[in-house]
PDB file of C-alpha atoms in Angstrom:
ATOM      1  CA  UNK Q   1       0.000   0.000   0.000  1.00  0.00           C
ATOM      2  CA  UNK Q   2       1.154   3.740  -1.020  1.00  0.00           C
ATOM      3  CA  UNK Q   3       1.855   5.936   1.851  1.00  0.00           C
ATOM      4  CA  UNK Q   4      -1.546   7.728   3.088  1.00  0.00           C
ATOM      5  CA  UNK Q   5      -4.003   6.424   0.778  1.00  0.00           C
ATOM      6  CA  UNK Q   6      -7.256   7.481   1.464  1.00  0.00           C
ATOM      7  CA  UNK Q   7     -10.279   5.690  -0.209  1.00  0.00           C
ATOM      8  CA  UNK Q   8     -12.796   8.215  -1.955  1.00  0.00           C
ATOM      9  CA  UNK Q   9     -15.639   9.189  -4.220  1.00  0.00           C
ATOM     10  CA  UNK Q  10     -14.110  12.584  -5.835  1.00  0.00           C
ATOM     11  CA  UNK Q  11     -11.021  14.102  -5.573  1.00  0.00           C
ATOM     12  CA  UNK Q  12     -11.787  16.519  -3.290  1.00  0.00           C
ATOM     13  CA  UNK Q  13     -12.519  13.697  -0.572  1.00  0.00           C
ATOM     14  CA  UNK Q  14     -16.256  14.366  -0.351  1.00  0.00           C
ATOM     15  CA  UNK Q  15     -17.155  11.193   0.313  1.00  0.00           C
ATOM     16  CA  UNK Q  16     -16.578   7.368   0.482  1.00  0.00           C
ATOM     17  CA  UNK Q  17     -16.527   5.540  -2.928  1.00  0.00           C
ATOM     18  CA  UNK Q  18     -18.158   1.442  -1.417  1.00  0.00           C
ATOM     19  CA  UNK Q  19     -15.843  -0.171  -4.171  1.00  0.00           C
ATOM     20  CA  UNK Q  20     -12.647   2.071  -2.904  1.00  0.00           C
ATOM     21  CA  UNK Q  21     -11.737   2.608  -6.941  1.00  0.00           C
ATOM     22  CA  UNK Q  22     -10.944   6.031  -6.260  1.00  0.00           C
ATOM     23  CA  UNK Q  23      -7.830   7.258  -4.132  1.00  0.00           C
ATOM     24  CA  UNK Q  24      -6.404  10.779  -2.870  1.00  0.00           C
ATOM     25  CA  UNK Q  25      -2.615  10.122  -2.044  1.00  0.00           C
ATOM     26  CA  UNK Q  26      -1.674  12.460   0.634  1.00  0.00           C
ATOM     27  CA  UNK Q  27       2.031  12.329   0.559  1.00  0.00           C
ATOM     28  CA  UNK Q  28       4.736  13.905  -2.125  1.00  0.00           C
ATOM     29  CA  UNK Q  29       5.291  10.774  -3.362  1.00  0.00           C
ATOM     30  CA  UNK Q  30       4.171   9.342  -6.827  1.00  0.00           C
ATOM     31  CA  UNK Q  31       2.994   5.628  -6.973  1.00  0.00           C
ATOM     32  CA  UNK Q  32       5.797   3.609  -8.668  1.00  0.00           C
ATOM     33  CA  UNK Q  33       3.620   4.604 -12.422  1.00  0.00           C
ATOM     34  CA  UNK Q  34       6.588   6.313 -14.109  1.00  0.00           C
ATOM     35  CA  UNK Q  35       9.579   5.717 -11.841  1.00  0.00           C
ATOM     36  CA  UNK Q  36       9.618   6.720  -7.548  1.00  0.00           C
ATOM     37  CA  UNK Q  37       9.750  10.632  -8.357  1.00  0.00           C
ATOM     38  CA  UNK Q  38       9.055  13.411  -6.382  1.00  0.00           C
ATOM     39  CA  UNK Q  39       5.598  14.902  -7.291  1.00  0.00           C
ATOM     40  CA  UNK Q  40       7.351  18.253  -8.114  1.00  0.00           C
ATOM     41  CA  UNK Q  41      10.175  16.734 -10.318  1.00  0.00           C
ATOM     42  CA  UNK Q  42       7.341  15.148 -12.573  1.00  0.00           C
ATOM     43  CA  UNK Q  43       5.513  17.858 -12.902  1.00  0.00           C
ATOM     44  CA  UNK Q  44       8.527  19.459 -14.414  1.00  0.00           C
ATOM     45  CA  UNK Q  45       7.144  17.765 -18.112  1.00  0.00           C
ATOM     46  CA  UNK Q  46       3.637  19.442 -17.769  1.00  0.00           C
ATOM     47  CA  UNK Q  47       3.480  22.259 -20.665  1.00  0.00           C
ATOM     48  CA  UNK Q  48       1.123  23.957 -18.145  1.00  0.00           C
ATOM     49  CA  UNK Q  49       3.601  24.180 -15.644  1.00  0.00           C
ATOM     50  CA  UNK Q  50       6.774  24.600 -18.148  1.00  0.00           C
ATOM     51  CA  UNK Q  51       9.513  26.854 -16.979  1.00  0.00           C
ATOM     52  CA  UNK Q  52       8.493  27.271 -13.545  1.00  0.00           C
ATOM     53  CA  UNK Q  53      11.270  26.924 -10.811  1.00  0.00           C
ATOM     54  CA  UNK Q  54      11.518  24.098  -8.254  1.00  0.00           C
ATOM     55  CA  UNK Q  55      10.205  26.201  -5.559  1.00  0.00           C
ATOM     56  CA  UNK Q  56       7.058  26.800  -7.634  1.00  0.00           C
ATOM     57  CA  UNK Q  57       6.700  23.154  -7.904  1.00  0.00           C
ATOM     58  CA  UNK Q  58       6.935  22.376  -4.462  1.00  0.00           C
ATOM     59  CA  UNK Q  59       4.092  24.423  -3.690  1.00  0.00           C
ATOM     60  CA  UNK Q  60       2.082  23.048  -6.390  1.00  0.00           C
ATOM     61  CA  UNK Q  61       3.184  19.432  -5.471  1.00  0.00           C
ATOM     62  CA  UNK Q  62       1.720  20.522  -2.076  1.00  0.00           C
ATOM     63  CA  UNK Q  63      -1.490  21.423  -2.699  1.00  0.00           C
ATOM     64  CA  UNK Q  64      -2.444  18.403  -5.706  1.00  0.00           C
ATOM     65  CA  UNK Q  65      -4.176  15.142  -4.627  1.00  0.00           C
ATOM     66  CA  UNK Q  66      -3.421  12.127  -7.009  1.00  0.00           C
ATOM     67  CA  UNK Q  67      -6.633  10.460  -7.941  1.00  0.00           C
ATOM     68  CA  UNK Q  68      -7.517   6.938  -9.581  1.00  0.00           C
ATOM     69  CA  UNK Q  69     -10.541   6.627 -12.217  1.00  0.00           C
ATOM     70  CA  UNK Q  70     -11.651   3.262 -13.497  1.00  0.00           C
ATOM     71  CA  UNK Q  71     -12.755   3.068 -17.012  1.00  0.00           C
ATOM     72  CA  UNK Q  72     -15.896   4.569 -17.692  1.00  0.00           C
ATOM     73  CA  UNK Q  73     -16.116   6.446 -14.535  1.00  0.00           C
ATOM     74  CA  UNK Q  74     -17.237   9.584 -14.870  1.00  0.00           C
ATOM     75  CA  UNK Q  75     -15.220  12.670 -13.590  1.00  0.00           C
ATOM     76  CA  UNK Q  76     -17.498  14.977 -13.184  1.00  0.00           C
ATOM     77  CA  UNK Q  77     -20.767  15.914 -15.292  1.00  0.00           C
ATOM     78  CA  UNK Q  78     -21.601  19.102 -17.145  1.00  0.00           C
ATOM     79  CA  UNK Q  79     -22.949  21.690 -14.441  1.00  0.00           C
ATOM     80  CA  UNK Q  80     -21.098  20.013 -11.528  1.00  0.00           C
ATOM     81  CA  UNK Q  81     -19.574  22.725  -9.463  1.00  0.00           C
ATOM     82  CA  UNK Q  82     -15.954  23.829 -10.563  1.00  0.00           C
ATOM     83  CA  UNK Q  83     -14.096  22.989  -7.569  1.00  0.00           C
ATOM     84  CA  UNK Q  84     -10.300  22.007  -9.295  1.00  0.00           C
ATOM     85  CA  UNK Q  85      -8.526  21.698 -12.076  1.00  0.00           C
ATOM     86  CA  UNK Q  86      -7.058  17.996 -13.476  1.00  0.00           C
ATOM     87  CA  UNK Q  87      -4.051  17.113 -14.966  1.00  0.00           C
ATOM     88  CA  UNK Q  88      -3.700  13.480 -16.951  1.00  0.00           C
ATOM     89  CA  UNK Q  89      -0.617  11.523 -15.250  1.00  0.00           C
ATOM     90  CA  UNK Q  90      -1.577   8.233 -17.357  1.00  0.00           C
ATOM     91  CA  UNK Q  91      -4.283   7.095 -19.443  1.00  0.00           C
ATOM     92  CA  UNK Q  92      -7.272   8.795 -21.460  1.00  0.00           C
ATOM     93  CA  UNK Q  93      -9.875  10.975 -20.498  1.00  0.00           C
ATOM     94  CA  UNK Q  94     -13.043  11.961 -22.776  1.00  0.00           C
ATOM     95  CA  UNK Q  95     -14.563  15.579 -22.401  1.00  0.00           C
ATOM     96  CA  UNK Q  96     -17.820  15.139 -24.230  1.00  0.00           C
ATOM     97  CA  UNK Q  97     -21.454  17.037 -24.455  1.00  0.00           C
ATOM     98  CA  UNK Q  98     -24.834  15.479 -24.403  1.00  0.00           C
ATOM     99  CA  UNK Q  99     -28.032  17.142 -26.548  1.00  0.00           C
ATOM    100  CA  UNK Q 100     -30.930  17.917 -25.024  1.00  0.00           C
ATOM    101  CA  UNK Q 101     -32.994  15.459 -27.265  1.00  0.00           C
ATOM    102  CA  UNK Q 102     -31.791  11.967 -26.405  1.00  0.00           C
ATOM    103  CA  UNK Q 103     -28.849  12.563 -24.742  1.00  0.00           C
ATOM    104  CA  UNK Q 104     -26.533  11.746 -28.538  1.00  0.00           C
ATOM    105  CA  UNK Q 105     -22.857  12.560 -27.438  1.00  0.00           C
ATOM    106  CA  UNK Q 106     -20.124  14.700 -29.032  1.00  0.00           C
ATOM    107  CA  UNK Q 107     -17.165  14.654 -28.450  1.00  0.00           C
ATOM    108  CA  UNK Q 108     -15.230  17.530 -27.616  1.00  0.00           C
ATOM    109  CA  UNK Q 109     -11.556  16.486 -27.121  1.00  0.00           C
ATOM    110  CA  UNK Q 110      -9.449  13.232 -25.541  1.00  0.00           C
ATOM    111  CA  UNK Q 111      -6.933  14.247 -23.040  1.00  0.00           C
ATOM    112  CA  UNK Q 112      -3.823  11.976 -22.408  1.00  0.00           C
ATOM    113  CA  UNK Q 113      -0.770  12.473 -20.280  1.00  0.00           C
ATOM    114  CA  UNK Q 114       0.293  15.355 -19.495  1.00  0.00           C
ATOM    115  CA  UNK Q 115      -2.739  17.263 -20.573  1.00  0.00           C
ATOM    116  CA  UNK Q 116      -4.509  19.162 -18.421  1.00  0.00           C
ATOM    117  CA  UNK Q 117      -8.641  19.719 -18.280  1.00  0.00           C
ATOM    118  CA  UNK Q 118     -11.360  21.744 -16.453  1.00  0.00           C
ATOM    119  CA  UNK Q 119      -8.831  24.929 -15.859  1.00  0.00           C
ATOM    120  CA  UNK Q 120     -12.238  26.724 -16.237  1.00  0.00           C
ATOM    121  CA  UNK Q 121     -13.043  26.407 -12.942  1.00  0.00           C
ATOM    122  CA  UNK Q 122      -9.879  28.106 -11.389  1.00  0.00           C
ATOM    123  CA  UNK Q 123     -11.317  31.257 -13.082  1.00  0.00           C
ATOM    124  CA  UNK Q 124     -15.008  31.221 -12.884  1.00  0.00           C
ATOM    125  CA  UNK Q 125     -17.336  30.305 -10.289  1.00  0.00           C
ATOM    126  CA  UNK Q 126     -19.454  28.538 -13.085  1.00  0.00           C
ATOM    127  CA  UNK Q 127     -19.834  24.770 -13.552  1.00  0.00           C
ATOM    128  CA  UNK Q 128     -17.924  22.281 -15.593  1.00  0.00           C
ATOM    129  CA  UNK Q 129     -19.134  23.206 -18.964  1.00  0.00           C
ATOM    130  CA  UNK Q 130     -19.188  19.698 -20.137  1.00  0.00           C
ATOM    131  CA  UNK Q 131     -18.837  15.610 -19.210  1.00  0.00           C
ATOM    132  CA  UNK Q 132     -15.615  14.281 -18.250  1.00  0.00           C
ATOM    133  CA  UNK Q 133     -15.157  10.615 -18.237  1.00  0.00           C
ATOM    134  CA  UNK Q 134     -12.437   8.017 -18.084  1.00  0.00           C
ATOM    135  CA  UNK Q 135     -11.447   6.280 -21.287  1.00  0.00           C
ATOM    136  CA  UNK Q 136      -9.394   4.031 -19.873  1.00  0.00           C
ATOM    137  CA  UNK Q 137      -8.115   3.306 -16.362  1.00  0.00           C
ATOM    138  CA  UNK Q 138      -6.592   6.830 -15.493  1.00  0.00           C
ATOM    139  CA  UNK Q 139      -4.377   8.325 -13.083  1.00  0.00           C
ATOM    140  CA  UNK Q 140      -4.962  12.058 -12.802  1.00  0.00           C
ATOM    141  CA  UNK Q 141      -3.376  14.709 -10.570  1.00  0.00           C
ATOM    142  CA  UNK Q 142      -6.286  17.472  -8.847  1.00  0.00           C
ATOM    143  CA  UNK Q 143      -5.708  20.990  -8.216  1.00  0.00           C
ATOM    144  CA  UNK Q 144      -8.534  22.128  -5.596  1.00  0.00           C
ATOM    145  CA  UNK Q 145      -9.376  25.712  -6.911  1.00  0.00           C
ATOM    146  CA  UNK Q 146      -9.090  27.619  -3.540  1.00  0.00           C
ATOM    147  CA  UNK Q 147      -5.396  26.574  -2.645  1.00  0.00           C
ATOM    148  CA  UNK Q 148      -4.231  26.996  -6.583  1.00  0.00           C
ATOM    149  CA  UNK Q 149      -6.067  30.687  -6.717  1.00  0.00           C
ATOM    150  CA  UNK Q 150      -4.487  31.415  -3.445  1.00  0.00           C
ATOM    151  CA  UNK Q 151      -0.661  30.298  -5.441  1.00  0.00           C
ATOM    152  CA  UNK Q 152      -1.261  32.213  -8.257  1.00  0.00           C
ATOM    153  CA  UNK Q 153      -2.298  35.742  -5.959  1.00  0.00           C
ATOM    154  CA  UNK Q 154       1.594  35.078  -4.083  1.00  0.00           C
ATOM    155  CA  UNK Q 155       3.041  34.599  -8.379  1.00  0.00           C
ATOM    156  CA  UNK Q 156       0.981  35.836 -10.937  1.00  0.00           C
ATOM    157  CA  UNK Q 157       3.148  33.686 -13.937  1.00  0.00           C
ATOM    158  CA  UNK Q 158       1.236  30.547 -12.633  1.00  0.00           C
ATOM    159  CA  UNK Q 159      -1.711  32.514 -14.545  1.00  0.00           C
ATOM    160  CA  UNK Q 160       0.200  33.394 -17.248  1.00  0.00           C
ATOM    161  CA  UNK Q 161       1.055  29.753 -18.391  1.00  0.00           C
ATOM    162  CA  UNK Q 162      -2.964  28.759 -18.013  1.00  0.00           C
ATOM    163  CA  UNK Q 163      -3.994  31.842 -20.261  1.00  0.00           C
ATOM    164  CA  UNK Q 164      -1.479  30.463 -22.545  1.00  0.00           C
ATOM    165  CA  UNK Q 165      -2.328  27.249 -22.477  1.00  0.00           C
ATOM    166  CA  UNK Q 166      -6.131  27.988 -21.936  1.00  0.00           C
ATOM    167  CA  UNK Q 167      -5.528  30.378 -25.409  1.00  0.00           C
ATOM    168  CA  UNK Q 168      -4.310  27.596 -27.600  1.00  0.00           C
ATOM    169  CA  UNK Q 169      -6.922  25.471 -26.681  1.00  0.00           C
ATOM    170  CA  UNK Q 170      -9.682  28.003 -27.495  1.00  0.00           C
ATOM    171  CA  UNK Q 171      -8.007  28.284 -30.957  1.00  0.00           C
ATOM    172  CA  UNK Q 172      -8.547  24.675 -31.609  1.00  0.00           C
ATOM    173  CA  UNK Q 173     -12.272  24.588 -30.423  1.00  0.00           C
ATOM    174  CA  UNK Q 174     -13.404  27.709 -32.480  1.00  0.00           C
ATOM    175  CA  UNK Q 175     -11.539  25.645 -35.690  1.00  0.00           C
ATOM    176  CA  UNK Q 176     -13.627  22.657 -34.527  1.00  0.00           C
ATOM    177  CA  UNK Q 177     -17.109  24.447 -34.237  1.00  0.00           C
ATOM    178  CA  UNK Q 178     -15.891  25.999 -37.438  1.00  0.00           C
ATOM    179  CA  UNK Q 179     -15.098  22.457 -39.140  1.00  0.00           C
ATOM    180  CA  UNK Q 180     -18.374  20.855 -37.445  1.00  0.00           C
ATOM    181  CA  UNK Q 181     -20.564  23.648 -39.128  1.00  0.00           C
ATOM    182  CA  UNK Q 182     -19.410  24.859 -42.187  1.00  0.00           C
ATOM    183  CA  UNK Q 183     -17.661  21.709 -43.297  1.00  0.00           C
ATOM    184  CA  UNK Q 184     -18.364  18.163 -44.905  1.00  0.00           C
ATOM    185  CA  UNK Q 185     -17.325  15.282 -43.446  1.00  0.00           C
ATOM    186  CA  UNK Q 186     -14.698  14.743 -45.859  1.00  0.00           C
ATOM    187  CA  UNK Q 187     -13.099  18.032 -44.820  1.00  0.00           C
ATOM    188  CA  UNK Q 188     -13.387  17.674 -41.091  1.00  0.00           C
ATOM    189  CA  UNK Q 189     -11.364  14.000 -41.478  1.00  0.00           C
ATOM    190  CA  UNK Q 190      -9.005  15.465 -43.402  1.00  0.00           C
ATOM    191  CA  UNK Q 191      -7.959  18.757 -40.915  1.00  0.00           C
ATOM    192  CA  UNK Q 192      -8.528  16.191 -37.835  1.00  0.00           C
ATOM    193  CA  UNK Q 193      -5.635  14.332 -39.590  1.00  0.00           C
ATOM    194  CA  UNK Q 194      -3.371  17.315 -40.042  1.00  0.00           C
ATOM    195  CA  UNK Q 195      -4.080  18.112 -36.899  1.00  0.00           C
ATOM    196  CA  UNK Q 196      -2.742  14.869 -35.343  1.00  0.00           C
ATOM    197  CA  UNK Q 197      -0.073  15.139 -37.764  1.00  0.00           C
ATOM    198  CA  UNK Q 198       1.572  18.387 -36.486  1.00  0.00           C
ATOM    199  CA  UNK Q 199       0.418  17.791 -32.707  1.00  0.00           C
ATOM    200  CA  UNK Q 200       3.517  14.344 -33.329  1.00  0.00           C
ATOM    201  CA  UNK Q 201       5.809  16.536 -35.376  1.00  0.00           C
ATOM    202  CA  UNK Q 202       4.577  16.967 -38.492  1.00  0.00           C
ATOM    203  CA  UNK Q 203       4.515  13.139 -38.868  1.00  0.00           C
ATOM    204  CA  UNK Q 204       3.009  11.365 -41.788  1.00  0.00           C
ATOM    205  CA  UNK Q 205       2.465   8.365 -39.081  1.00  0.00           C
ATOM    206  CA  UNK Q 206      -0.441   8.641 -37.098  1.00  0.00           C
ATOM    207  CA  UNK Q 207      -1.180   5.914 -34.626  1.00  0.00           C
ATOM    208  CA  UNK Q 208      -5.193   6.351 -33.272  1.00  0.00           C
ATOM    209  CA  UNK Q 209      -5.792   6.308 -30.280  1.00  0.00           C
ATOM    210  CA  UNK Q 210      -9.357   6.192 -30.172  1.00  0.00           C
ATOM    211  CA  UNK Q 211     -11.851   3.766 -31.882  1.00  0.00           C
ATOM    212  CA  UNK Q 212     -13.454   4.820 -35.244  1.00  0.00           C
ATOM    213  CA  UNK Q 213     -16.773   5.082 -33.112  1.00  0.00           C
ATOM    214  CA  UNK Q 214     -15.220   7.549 -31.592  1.00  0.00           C
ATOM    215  CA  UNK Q 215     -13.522   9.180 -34.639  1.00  0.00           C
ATOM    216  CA  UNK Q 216     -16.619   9.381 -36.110  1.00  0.00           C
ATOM    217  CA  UNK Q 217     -18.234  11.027 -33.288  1.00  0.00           C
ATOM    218  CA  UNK Q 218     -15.505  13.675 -32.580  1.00  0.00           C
ATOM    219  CA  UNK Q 219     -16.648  14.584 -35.920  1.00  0.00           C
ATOM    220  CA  UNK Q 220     -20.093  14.497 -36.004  1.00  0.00           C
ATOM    221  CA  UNK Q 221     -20.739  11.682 -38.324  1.00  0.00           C
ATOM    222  CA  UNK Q 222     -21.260   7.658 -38.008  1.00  0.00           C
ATOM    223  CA  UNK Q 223     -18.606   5.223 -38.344  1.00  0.00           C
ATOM    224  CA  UNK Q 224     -19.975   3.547 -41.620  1.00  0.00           C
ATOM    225  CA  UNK Q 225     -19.513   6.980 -43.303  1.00  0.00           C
ATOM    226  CA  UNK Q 226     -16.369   7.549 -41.824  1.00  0.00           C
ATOM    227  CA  UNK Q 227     -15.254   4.049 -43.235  1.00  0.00           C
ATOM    228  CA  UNK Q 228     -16.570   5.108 -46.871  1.00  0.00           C
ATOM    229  CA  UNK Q 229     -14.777   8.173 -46.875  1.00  0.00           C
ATOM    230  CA  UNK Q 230     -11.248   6.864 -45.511  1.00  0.00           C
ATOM    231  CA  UNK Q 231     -11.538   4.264 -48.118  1.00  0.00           C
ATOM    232  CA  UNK Q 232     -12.284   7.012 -50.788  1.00  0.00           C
ATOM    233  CA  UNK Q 233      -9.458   8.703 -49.523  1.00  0.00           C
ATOM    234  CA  UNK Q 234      -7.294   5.658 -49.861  1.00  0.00           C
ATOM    235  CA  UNK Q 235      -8.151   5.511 -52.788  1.00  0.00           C
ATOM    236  CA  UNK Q 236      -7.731   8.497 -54.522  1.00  0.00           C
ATOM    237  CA  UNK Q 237      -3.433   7.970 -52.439  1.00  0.00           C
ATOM    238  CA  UNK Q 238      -4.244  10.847 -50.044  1.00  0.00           C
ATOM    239  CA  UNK Q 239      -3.456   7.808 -47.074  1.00  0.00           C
ATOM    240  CA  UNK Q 240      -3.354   4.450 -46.011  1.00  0.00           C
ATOM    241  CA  UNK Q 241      -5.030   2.774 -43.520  1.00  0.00           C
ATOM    242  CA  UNK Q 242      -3.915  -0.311 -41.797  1.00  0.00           C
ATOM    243  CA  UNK Q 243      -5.973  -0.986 -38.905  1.00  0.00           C
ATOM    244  CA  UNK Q 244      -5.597   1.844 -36.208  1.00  0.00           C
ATOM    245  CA  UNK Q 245      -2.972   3.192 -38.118  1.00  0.00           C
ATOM    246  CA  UNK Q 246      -3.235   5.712 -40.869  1.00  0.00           C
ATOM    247  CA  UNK Q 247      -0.271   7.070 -43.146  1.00  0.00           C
ATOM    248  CA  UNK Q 248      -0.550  10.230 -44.941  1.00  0.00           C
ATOM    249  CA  UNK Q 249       0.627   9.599 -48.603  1.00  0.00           C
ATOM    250  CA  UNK Q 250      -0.279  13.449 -50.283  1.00  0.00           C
ATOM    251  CA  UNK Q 251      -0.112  16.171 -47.284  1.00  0.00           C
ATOM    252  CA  UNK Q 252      -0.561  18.774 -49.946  1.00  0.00           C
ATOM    253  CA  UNK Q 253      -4.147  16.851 -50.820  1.00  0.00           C
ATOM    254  CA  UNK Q 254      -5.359  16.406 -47.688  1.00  0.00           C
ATOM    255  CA  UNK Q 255      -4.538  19.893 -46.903  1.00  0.00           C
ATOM    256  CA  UNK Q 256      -6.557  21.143 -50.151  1.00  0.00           C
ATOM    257  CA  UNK Q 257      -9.266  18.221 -49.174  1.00  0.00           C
ATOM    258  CA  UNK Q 258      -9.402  19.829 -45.363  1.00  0.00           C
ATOM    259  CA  UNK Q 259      -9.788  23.440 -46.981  1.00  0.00           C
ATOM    260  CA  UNK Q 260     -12.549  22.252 -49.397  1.00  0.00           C
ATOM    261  CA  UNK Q 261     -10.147  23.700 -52.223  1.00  0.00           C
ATOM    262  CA  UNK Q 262     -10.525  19.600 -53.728  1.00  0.00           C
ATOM    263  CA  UNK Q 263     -13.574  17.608 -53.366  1.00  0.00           C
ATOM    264  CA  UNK Q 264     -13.566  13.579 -53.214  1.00  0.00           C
ATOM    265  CA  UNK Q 265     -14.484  11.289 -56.135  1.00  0.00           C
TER     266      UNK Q 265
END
């Protein structure tokens, strides 16, 4: 057993969870996941928290709680009071929207490690504005809002990493509302694929890391017209698909394809 484990329902220790699935560690001390680390020395690799100096990371280290989600556990629900901020240690985790009629599901974004979600709250007193949930069995790191608002009043360039950060994102969101509304399917594949292109580097490998369910539901679309259009693609040599792997063959063409400058045959 990890030093001062502490079974509970939500990261901020609210309450009880029966099956214990959920844990607040209450020491400075990692579980063995990536090597026995200091909590400050690993948040080092956080872009949120890049170029900060040690002593900043101490007090951040001191004021996280390091939380364990099954998968499919939800995180917290649209509207749920804003209490903290999370960042992804290890694993997956879905931010997603339900409509009003029938509760269909779109999805928003999939956060992995290192990725932080929910910085919302450290700035408003509003709710979550959408669903979190687990992908897969997740380790995540919790910033209560109080103690992190109190940080940033004693050093105001914690804040000026999260606008950063918080900018960047907002950037990619308005580009997918714009891609989700003014764009055909074919289009939205194609910029989702440049997009996971440059996030690795600008490489013509891309590895999912999602099911085409869930592809096709990032984009607004079903799989079996996701399928027809990636074969299209395939076949006019824009890429190639082998299983969950998909290798861009003509970036210029998928670029023109994501700009609706060239249509599909």
């Amino acid at each position: 057993m990890f030093g001062g484990i502490m079974p509970v329902n939500n990261c901020d220790g609210s309450s009880v969870d029966k099956k214990g699935y959920l844990f607040a560690f209450t020491d400075d001390k990692c579980p063995d996941w990536g090597g026995k680390m200091k909590l400050e020395h690993q948040l080092v690799g956080i872009p949120l928290f890049e170029g900060l100096p040690l002593a900043q990371l101490k007090a951040l280290a001191g004021i996280c709680r390091l939380c364990t989600y099954r998968k499919g556990q939800l995180i917290f629900a649209e509207g749920d009071e804003g209490v903290g901020f999370y960042i992804v240690q290890s694993g997956r985790v879905r931010i997603f929207k339900l409509s009003p009629e029938g509760g269909k599901e779109q999805i928003i974004h999939f956060f992995g490690p290192g990725d932080s979600f929910g910085e919302v709250a450290v700035f408003t007193s509003q709710g979550f504005p959408a669903y979190a949930k687990a992908e897969i069995s997740s380790h995540l790191l919790f910033f209560p809002r109080a103690e992190f608002v109190a940080l940033i009043r004693e050093d105001p360039s914690l804040a000026l990493n999260m606008l950063a950060l918080l900018s960047l994102r907002l950037h990619r969101f308005t580009r997918l509302i714009e891609d989700l509304s003014l764009k055909e399917v074919p289009a939205r594949l194609a910029a989702h694929l440049i997009y996971l292109s440059e996030r690795d580097g600008n490489s013509a490998e891309i590895k999912l890391d999602t099911s085409k369910a869930q592809l096709a539901a990032s984009l607004g679309t079903i799989p079996a017209t996701l399928s027809r259009i990636m074969t299209r693609m395939g076949r006019q040599r824009l890429i190639r698909t082998e299983g969950n792997c998909i290798t861009i063959l003509d970036r210029i063409g998928l670029q023109e394809t994501a700009s609706a400058e060239r249509k599909l045959l």
